[in-house]
Amino acid sequence: RRLMTLCQCCPCCCLTTAFPHAPSGLRDIVVPLEGLEVWLTEDCTGCGACVEACIFQQVRLVEGKAVIGEECKKCGRCASVCPVGAIRITIKESQYVESCIERISAIVDVK
């Protein structure tokens, strides 16, 4: 029930090919990555690459600029395809990496 704890939405995985066609109830098991923030700079050119890349349909163009929806999963696919680097992902908390390791270790038997 916490898929994004382990997954980063790479372009070759099952999520990117299956989730755009899955019912919304199934897509809801993917929760936003905690501790991350996705934001746009003024550099957006409205090319739409981010809209195409978002498998959760959370990016749209409004008046020629990208807008990120409230249900964004913070997977980073939009930022990775932006040709001008207008979409940024930042870590909100300094202990983010350590808290992720603790959270994953609690779920998965890490040896």
Short mmCIF file of N, CA, C and O in Angstrom, two decimals:
data_model
loop_
_atom_site.label_atom_id
_atom_site.label_comp_id
_atom_site.label_asym_id
_atom_site.label_seq_id
_atom_site.Cartn_x
_atom_site.Cartn_y
_atom_site.Cartn_z
N ARG A 1 0.80 -1.21 0.00
CA ARG A 1 0.00 0.00 0.00
C ARG A 1 0.84 1.26 0.00
O ARG A 1 0.31 2.35 0.13
N ARG A 2 2.16 1.12 -0.07
CA ARG A 2 3.04 2.28 -0.07
C ARG A 2 4.08 2.11 -1.19
O ARG A 2 5.27 2.14 -0.94
N LEU A 3 3.60 1.94 -2.39
CA LEU A 3 4.47 1.60 -3.50
C LEU A 3 5.58 2.60 -3.75
O LEU A 3 6.71 2.22 -4.02
N MET A 4 5.30 3.89 -3.63
CA MET A 4 6.34 4.87 -3.93
C MET A 4 7.44 4.91 -2.88
O MET A 4 8.43 5.59 -3.04
N THR A 5 7.30 4.17 -1.80
CA THR A 5 8.39 4.05 -0.85
C THR A 5 9.59 3.39 -1.52
O THR A 5 10.72 3.69 -1.22
N LEU A 6 9.32 2.50 -2.45
CA LEU A 6 10.38 1.74 -3.10
C LEU A 6 10.59 2.10 -4.56
O LEU A 6 11.65 1.90 -5.11
N CYS A 7 9.59 2.64 -5.21
CA CYS A 7 9.64 2.86 -6.65
C CYS A 7 9.93 4.32 -6.99
O CYS A 7 9.46 5.22 -6.32
N GLN A 8 10.67 4.54 -8.05
CA GLN A 8 10.97 5.90 -8.51
C GLN A 8 10.49 6.16 -9.93
O GLN A 8 10.94 7.10 -10.56
N CYS A 9 9.59 5.35 -10.42
CA CYS A 9 8.98 5.54 -11.74
C CYS A 9 9.98 5.70 -12.88
O CYS A 9 9.97 6.67 -13.62
N CYS A 10 10.84 4.70 -13.01
CA CYS A 10 11.77 4.72 -14.12
C CYS A 10 10.99 4.50 -15.43
O CYS A 10 9.89 3.97 -15.41
N PRO A 11 11.54 4.91 -16.56
CA PRO A 11 10.79 4.80 -17.82
C PRO A 11 10.61 3.37 -18.33
O PRO A 11 9.83 3.14 -19.24
N CYS A 12 11.29 2.40 -17.73
CA CYS A 12 11.20 1.04 -18.25
C CYS A 12 10.36 0.12 -17.37
O CYS A 12 10.21 -1.05 -17.68
N CYS A 13 9.79 0.61 -16.30
CA CYS A 13 9.11 -0.29 -15.36
C CYS A 13 7.65 -0.54 -15.73
O CYS A 13 7.07 0.11 -16.60
N CYS A 14 7.05 -1.44 -14.99
CA CYS A 14 5.66 -1.80 -15.23
C CYS A 14 4.71 -0.65 -14.94
O CYS A 14 3.66 -0.53 -15.58
N LEU A 15 5.04 0.20 -14.00
CA LEU A 15 4.14 1.31 -13.66
C LEU A 15 3.93 2.24 -14.85
O LEU A 15 2.82 2.67 -15.13
N THR A 16 5.00 2.58 -15.53
CA THR A 16 4.88 3.56 -16.62
C THR A 16 4.09 3.02 -17.80
O THR A 16 3.47 3.80 -18.52
N THR A 17 4.08 1.72 -17.97
CA THR A 17 3.33 1.17 -19.09
C THR A 17 1.91 0.78 -18.71
O THR A 17 1.01 0.85 -19.53
N ALA A 18 1.69 0.39 -17.45
CA ALA A 18 0.37 -0.10 -17.05
C ALA A 18 -0.50 0.96 -16.38
O ALA A 18 -1.70 1.00 -16.61
N PHE A 19 0.07 1.80 -15.58
CA PHE A 19 -0.74 2.73 -14.79
C PHE A 19 -1.57 3.73 -15.59
O PHE A 19 -2.67 4.07 -15.17
N PRO A 20 -1.10 4.20 -16.72
CA PRO A 20 -1.97 5.12 -17.46
C PRO A 20 -3.28 4.48 -17.89
O PRO A 20 -4.27 5.17 -18.12
N HIS A 21 -3.34 3.16 -17.95
CA HIS A 21 -4.54 2.45 -18.39
C HIS A 21 -5.28 1.79 -17.23
O HIS A 21 -6.34 1.20 -17.43
N ALA A 22 -4.74 1.89 -16.03
CA ALA A 22 -5.34 1.24 -14.86
C ALA A 22 -6.50 2.06 -14.30
O ALA A 22 -6.53 3.28 -14.46
N PRO A 23 -7.44 1.40 -13.64
CA PRO A 23 -8.53 2.14 -13.00
C PRO A 23 -7.98 3.02 -11.88
O PRO A 23 -6.94 2.71 -11.29
N SER A 24 -8.68 4.11 -11.58
CA SER A 24 -8.18 5.06 -10.60
C SER A 24 -7.94 4.43 -9.23
O SER A 24 -7.03 4.80 -8.52
N GLY A 25 -8.75 3.44 -8.85
CA GLY A 25 -8.55 2.78 -7.57
C GLY A 25 -7.20 2.11 -7.47
O GLY A 25 -6.57 2.12 -6.40
N LEU A 26 -6.73 1.54 -8.55
CA LEU A 26 -5.41 0.91 -8.56
C LEU A 26 -4.32 1.97 -8.53
O LEU A 26 -3.32 1.83 -7.83
N ARG A 27 -4.52 3.06 -9.26
CA ARG A 27 -3.52 4.13 -9.26
C ARG A 27 -3.38 4.77 -7.87
O ARG A 27 -2.34 5.29 -7.53
N ASP A 28 -4.43 4.68 -7.07
CA ASP A 28 -4.41 5.30 -5.75
C ASP A 28 -3.49 4.61 -4.76
O ASP A 28 -3.19 5.16 -3.70
N ILE A 29 -3.02 3.38 -5.06
CA ILE A 29 -2.10 2.73 -4.13
C ILE A 29 -0.72 3.37 -4.18
O ILE A 29 0.09 3.16 -3.29
N VAL A 30 -0.46 4.15 -5.21
CA VAL A 30 0.82 4.85 -5.30
C VAL A 30 0.66 6.18 -4.57
O VAL A 30 -0.11 7.03 -4.97
N VAL A 31 1.38 6.31 -3.46
CA VAL A 31 1.28 7.52 -2.65
C VAL A 31 2.44 8.46 -2.98
O VAL A 31 3.49 8.02 -3.46
N PRO A 32 2.28 9.75 -2.75
CA PRO A 32 3.38 10.69 -3.02
C PRO A 32 4.61 10.36 -2.19
O PRO A 32 4.49 9.91 -1.04
N LEU A 33 5.76 10.58 -2.77
CA LEU A 33 7.00 10.41 -2.02
C LEU A 33 7.06 11.48 -0.94
O LEU A 33 6.98 12.67 -1.22
N GLU A 34 7.16 11.05 0.29
CA GLU A 34 7.18 11.97 1.41
C GLU A 34 8.51 12.72 1.47
O GLU A 34 9.55 12.19 1.15
N GLY A 35 8.45 13.98 1.87
CA GLY A 35 9.66 14.76 2.05
C GLY A 35 10.14 15.48 0.81
O GLY A 35 11.14 16.19 0.85
N LEU A 36 9.46 15.28 -0.31
CA LEU A 36 9.87 15.94 -1.55
C LEU A 36 8.87 17.03 -1.92
O LEU A 36 7.69 16.94 -1.59
N GLU A 37 9.36 18.00 -2.64
CA GLU A 37 8.51 19.08 -3.14
C GLU A 37 8.79 19.26 -4.63
O GLU A 37 9.94 19.28 -5.05
N VAL A 38 7.73 19.36 -5.41
CA VAL A 38 7.86 19.59 -6.86
C VAL A 38 7.33 20.99 -7.13
O VAL A 38 6.25 21.35 -6.69
N TRP A 39 8.13 21.79 -7.83
CA TRP A 39 7.70 23.16 -8.13
C TRP A 39 8.22 23.60 -9.48
O TRP A 39 9.13 23.01 -10.04
N LEU A 40 7.59 24.63 -10.00
CA LEU A 40 7.91 25.16 -11.32
C LEU A 40 8.61 26.51 -11.21
O LEU A 40 8.25 27.34 -10.38
N THR A 41 9.56 26.73 -12.10
CA THR A 41 10.19 28.05 -12.19
C THR A 41 9.48 28.84 -13.29
O THR A 41 8.63 28.31 -14.00
N GLU A 42 9.87 30.06 -13.44
CA GLU A 42 9.30 30.91 -14.49
C GLU A 42 9.84 30.55 -15.88
O GLU A 42 9.40 31.11 -16.88
N ASP A 43 10.77 29.59 -15.94
CA ASP A 43 11.40 29.23 -17.21
C ASP A 43 10.55 28.33 -18.09
O ASP A 43 10.94 28.01 -19.22
N CYS A 44 9.37 27.90 -17.62
CA CYS A 44 8.51 27.00 -18.39
C CYS A 44 8.16 27.62 -19.74
O CYS A 44 7.71 28.77 -19.82
N THR A 45 8.37 26.83 -20.80
CA THR A 45 8.06 27.29 -22.16
C THR A 45 6.74 26.74 -22.68
O THR A 45 6.33 27.06 -23.79
N GLY A 46 6.11 25.88 -21.89
CA GLY A 46 4.83 25.31 -22.31
C GLY A 46 4.95 24.27 -23.40
O GLY A 46 4.01 24.05 -24.16
N CYS A 47 6.09 23.58 -23.47
CA CYS A 47 6.30 22.59 -24.54
C CYS A 47 5.43 21.35 -24.39
O CYS A 47 5.16 20.66 -25.36
N GLY A 48 5.01 21.03 -23.16
CA GLY A 48 4.14 19.88 -22.93
C GLY A 48 4.85 18.56 -22.70
O GLY A 48 4.18 17.54 -22.51
N ALA A 49 6.17 18.55 -22.68
CA ALA A 49 6.89 17.29 -22.44
C ALA A 49 6.52 16.70 -21.08
O ALA A 49 6.37 15.48 -20.94
N CYS A 50 6.33 17.54 -20.10
CA CYS A 50 5.97 17.09 -18.76
C CYS A 50 4.57 16.49 -18.73
O CYS A 50 4.31 15.52 -18.01
N VAL A 51 3.68 17.04 -19.52
CA VAL A 51 2.30 16.53 -19.58
C VAL A 51 2.33 15.10 -20.12
O VAL A 51 1.67 14.20 -19.58
N GLU A 52 3.09 14.89 -21.17
CA GLU A 52 3.21 13.55 -21.76
C GLU A 52 3.89 12.56 -20.82
O GLU A 52 3.54 11.38 -20.80
N ALA A 53 4.83 13.02 -20.02
CA ALA A 53 5.61 12.14 -19.14
C ALA A 53 4.85 11.72 -17.89
O ALA A 53 5.14 10.68 -17.32
N CYS A 54 3.88 12.51 -17.46
CA CYS A 54 3.19 12.23 -16.19
C CYS A 54 2.20 11.08 -16.36
O CYS A 54 1.14 11.24 -16.97
N ILE A 55 2.53 9.93 -15.76
CA ILE A 55 1.65 8.77 -15.88
C ILE A 55 0.45 8.88 -14.95
O ILE A 55 -0.47 8.07 -15.03
N PHE A 56 0.45 9.86 -14.08
CA PHE A 56 -0.66 10.06 -13.14
C PHE A 56 -1.59 11.20 -13.57
O PHE A 56 -2.48 11.59 -12.85
N GLN A 57 -1.32 11.76 -14.74
CA GLN A 57 -2.14 12.82 -15.31
C GLN A 57 -2.31 14.00 -14.35
O GLN A 57 -3.39 14.52 -14.17
N GLN A 58 -1.18 14.42 -13.77
CA GLN A 58 -1.21 15.51 -12.81
C GLN A 58 -0.52 16.77 -13.31
O GLN A 58 -0.36 17.72 -12.55
N VAL A 59 -0.12 16.78 -14.57
CA VAL A 59 0.47 17.98 -15.15
C VAL A 59 -0.37 18.37 -16.36
O VAL A 59 -0.72 17.53 -17.18
N ARG A 60 -0.72 19.63 -16.42
CA ARG A 60 -1.49 20.13 -17.57
C ARG A 60 -0.96 21.50 -17.94
O ARG A 60 -0.24 22.13 -17.17
N LEU A 61 -1.28 21.93 -19.13
CA LEU A 61 -0.88 23.27 -19.58
C LEU A 61 -2.06 24.22 -19.39
O LEU A 61 -3.18 23.92 -19.81
N VAL A 62 -1.78 25.35 -18.77
CA VAL A 62 -2.77 26.39 -18.58
C VAL A 62 -2.15 27.70 -19.04
O VAL A 62 -1.10 28.11 -18.53
N GLU A 63 -2.76 28.29 -20.05
CA GLU A 63 -2.26 29.54 -20.63
C GLU A 63 -0.78 29.45 -21.00
O GLU A 63 0.01 30.35 -20.72
N GLY A 64 -0.42 28.31 -21.59
CA GLY A 64 0.94 28.13 -22.09
C GLY A 64 2.00 27.81 -21.06
O GLY A 64 3.18 27.82 -21.37
N LYS A 65 1.59 27.46 -19.84
CA LYS A 65 2.55 27.09 -18.79
C LYS A 65 2.09 25.81 -18.10
O LYS A 65 0.89 25.55 -17.97
N ALA A 66 3.03 25.02 -17.63
CA ALA A 66 2.70 23.79 -16.91
C ALA A 66 2.14 24.12 -15.53
O ALA A 66 2.57 25.07 -14.88
N VAL A 67 1.18 23.31 -15.13
CA VAL A 67 0.59 23.40 -13.79
C VAL A 67 0.58 21.99 -13.22
O VAL A 67 0.13 21.06 -13.88
N ILE A 68 1.08 21.86 -12.00
CA ILE A 68 1.14 20.55 -11.36
C ILE A 68 -0.07 20.39 -10.45
O ILE A 68 -0.36 21.25 -9.62
N GLY A 69 -0.77 19.27 -10.59
CA GLY A 69 -1.99 19.01 -9.83
C GLY A 69 -1.73 18.68 -8.38
O GLY A 69 -0.63 18.28 -7.98
N GLU A 70 -2.77 18.80 -7.59
CA GLU A 70 -2.68 18.54 -6.15
C GLU A 70 -2.42 17.07 -5.83
O GLU A 70 -1.93 16.75 -4.75
N GLU A 71 -2.75 16.16 -6.74
CA GLU A 71 -2.56 14.73 -6.50
C GLU A 71 -1.22 14.23 -7.06
O GLU A 71 -1.03 13.03 -7.24
N CYS A 72 -0.28 15.13 -7.29
CA CYS A 72 1.05 14.78 -7.79
C CYS A 72 1.69 13.76 -6.86
O CYS A 72 1.65 13.91 -5.64
N LYS A 73 2.29 12.71 -7.44
CA LYS A 73 2.94 11.65 -6.66
C LYS A 73 4.41 11.95 -6.39
O LYS A 73 5.09 11.20 -5.72
N LYS A 74 4.91 13.04 -6.96
CA LYS A 74 6.30 13.47 -6.76
C LYS A 74 7.31 12.42 -7.24
O LYS A 74 8.34 12.22 -6.64
N CYS A 75 6.98 11.76 -8.34
CA CYS A 75 7.85 10.71 -8.86
C CYS A 75 9.04 11.28 -9.63
O CYS A 75 10.05 10.61 -9.80
N GLY A 76 8.92 12.50 -10.13
CA GLY A 76 10.04 13.14 -10.81
C GLY A 76 10.10 12.95 -12.31
O GLY A 76 11.00 13.46 -12.96
N ARG A 77 9.16 12.21 -12.87
CA ARG A 77 9.20 11.99 -14.32
C ARG A 77 9.10 13.30 -15.08
O ARG A 77 9.77 13.50 -16.07
N CYS A 78 8.26 14.21 -14.62
CA CYS A 78 8.08 15.50 -15.31
C CYS A 78 9.39 16.29 -15.31
O CYS A 78 9.78 16.86 -16.33
N ALA A 79 10.05 16.32 -14.18
CA ALA A 79 11.31 17.08 -14.07
C ALA A 79 12.40 16.47 -14.95
O ALA A 79 13.21 17.19 -15.53
N SER A 80 12.41 15.15 -15.06
CA SER A 80 13.46 14.50 -15.83
C SER A 80 13.35 14.75 -17.33
O SER A 80 14.33 14.65 -18.05
N VAL A 81 12.15 15.09 -17.82
CA VAL A 81 11.99 15.33 -19.26
C VAL A 81 11.94 16.80 -19.64
O VAL A 81 11.96 17.12 -20.82
N CYS A 82 11.87 17.69 -18.67
CA CYS A 82 11.76 19.12 -18.99
C CYS A 82 13.03 19.60 -19.68
O CYS A 82 14.12 19.57 -19.08
N PRO A 83 12.93 20.07 -20.92
CA PRO A 83 14.13 20.44 -21.66
C PRO A 83 14.81 21.72 -21.15
O PRO A 83 15.98 21.95 -21.46
N VAL A 84 14.10 22.52 -20.37
CA VAL A 84 14.71 23.76 -19.86
C VAL A 84 14.90 23.74 -18.35
O VAL A 84 15.31 24.73 -17.75
N GLY A 85 14.62 22.60 -17.71
CA GLY A 85 14.82 22.48 -16.27
C GLY A 85 13.87 23.34 -15.44
O GLY A 85 14.21 23.77 -14.34
N ALA A 86 12.67 23.58 -15.97
CA ALA A 86 11.72 24.45 -15.27
C ALA A 86 11.00 23.76 -14.12
O ALA A 86 10.42 24.42 -13.28
N ILE A 87 11.04 22.44 -14.08
CA ILE A 87 10.40 21.71 -12.98
C ILE A 87 11.51 21.23 -12.06
O ILE A 87 12.45 20.57 -12.50
N ARG A 88 11.38 21.57 -10.81
CA ARG A 88 12.40 21.23 -9.83
C ARG A 88 11.83 20.33 -8.75
O ARG A 88 10.67 20.45 -8.37
N ILE A 89 12.67 19.46 -8.25
CA ILE A 89 12.32 18.63 -7.11
C ILE A 89 13.34 18.92 -6.02
O ILE A 89 14.54 18.85 -6.26
N THR A 90 12.84 19.25 -4.86
CA THR A 90 13.72 19.54 -3.75
C THR A 90 13.33 18.68 -2.55
O THR A 90 12.19 18.26 -2.41
N ILE A 91 14.30 18.46 -1.70
CA ILE A 91 14.07 17.74 -0.45
C ILE A 91 13.71 18.76 0.61
O ILE A 91 14.48 19.69 0.86
N LYS A 92 12.54 18.60 1.23
CA LYS A 92 12.07 19.56 2.22
C LYS A 92 12.75 19.41 3.57
O LYS A 92 12.88 20.37 4.29
N GLU A 93 13.18 18.21 3.90
CA GLU A 93 13.78 17.98 5.22
C GLU A 93 15.19 17.43 5.08
O GLU A 93 15.47 16.61 4.21
N SER A 94 16.07 17.88 5.95
CA SER A 94 17.48 17.50 5.85
C SER A 94 17.72 16.02 6.13
O SER A 94 18.68 15.45 5.64
N GLN A 95 16.86 15.38 6.88
CA GLN A 95 17.03 13.97 7.23
C GLN A 95 16.23 13.04 6.31
O GLN A 95 15.96 11.90 6.66
N TYR A 96 15.87 13.52 5.11
CA TYR A 96 15.01 12.76 4.21
C TYR A 96 15.58 11.38 3.87
O TYR A 96 14.88 10.38 3.94
N VAL A 97 16.83 11.32 3.49
CA VAL A 97 17.43 10.04 3.07
C VAL A 97 17.41 9.06 4.23
O VAL A 97 17.02 7.89 4.07
N GLU A 98 17.79 9.51 5.40
CA GLU A 98 17.81 8.63 6.57
C GLU A 98 16.40 8.14 6.91
O GLU A 98 16.21 6.97 7.24
N SER A 99 15.40 9.01 6.83
CA SER A 99 14.03 8.59 7.14
C SER A 99 13.52 7.60 6.11
O SER A 99 12.76 6.68 6.45
N CYS A 100 13.91 7.75 4.84
CA CYS A 100 13.52 6.78 3.80
C CYS A 100 14.13 5.41 4.09
O CYS A 100 13.45 4.39 3.97
N ILE A 101 15.38 5.39 4.47
CA ILE A 101 16.04 4.12 4.78
C ILE A 101 15.34 3.45 5.96
O ILE A 101 15.07 2.24 5.93
N GLU A 102 15.01 4.21 6.99
CA GLU A 102 14.30 3.65 8.14
C GLU A 102 12.93 3.11 7.74
O GLU A 102 12.54 2.02 8.16
N ARG A 103 12.20 3.87 6.92
CA ARG A 103 10.86 3.46 6.49
C ARG A 103 10.92 2.18 5.65
O ARG A 103 10.14 1.25 5.85
N ILE A 104 11.85 2.13 4.73
CA ILE A 104 11.99 0.95 3.87
C ILE A 104 12.46 -0.25 4.69
O ILE A 104 11.95 -1.36 4.53
N SER A 105 13.40 -0.04 5.60
CA SER A 105 13.90 -1.12 6.44
C SER A 105 12.80 -1.72 7.30
O SER A 105 12.81 -2.92 7.59
N ALA A 106 11.84 -0.89 7.72
CA ALA A 106 10.74 -1.38 8.54
C ALA A 106 9.80 -2.28 7.75
O ALA A 106 9.13 -3.14 8.31
N ILE A 107 9.77 -2.10 6.42
CA ILE A 107 8.87 -2.85 5.56
C ILE A 107 9.56 -4.08 4.96
O ILE A 107 8.99 -5.15 4.85
N VAL A 108 10.80 -3.90 4.55
CA VAL A 108 11.56 -4.93 3.85
C VAL A 108 12.68 -5.44 4.74
O VAL A 108 13.36 -4.67 5.41
N ASP A 109 12.90 -6.71 4.72
CA ASP A 109 13.99 -7.31 5.49
C ASP A 109 15.29 -7.00 4.77
O ASP A 109 15.67 -7.70 3.83
N VAL A 110 15.98 -5.93 5.19
CA VAL A 110 17.22 -5.50 4.56
C VAL A 110 18.39 -6.18 5.26
O VAL A 110 18.53 -6.10 6.47
N LYS A 111 19.22 -6.85 4.47
CA LYS A 111 20.37 -7.55 5.05
C LYS A 111 21.64 -7.04 4.46
O LYS A 111 21.76 -6.60 3.40
#
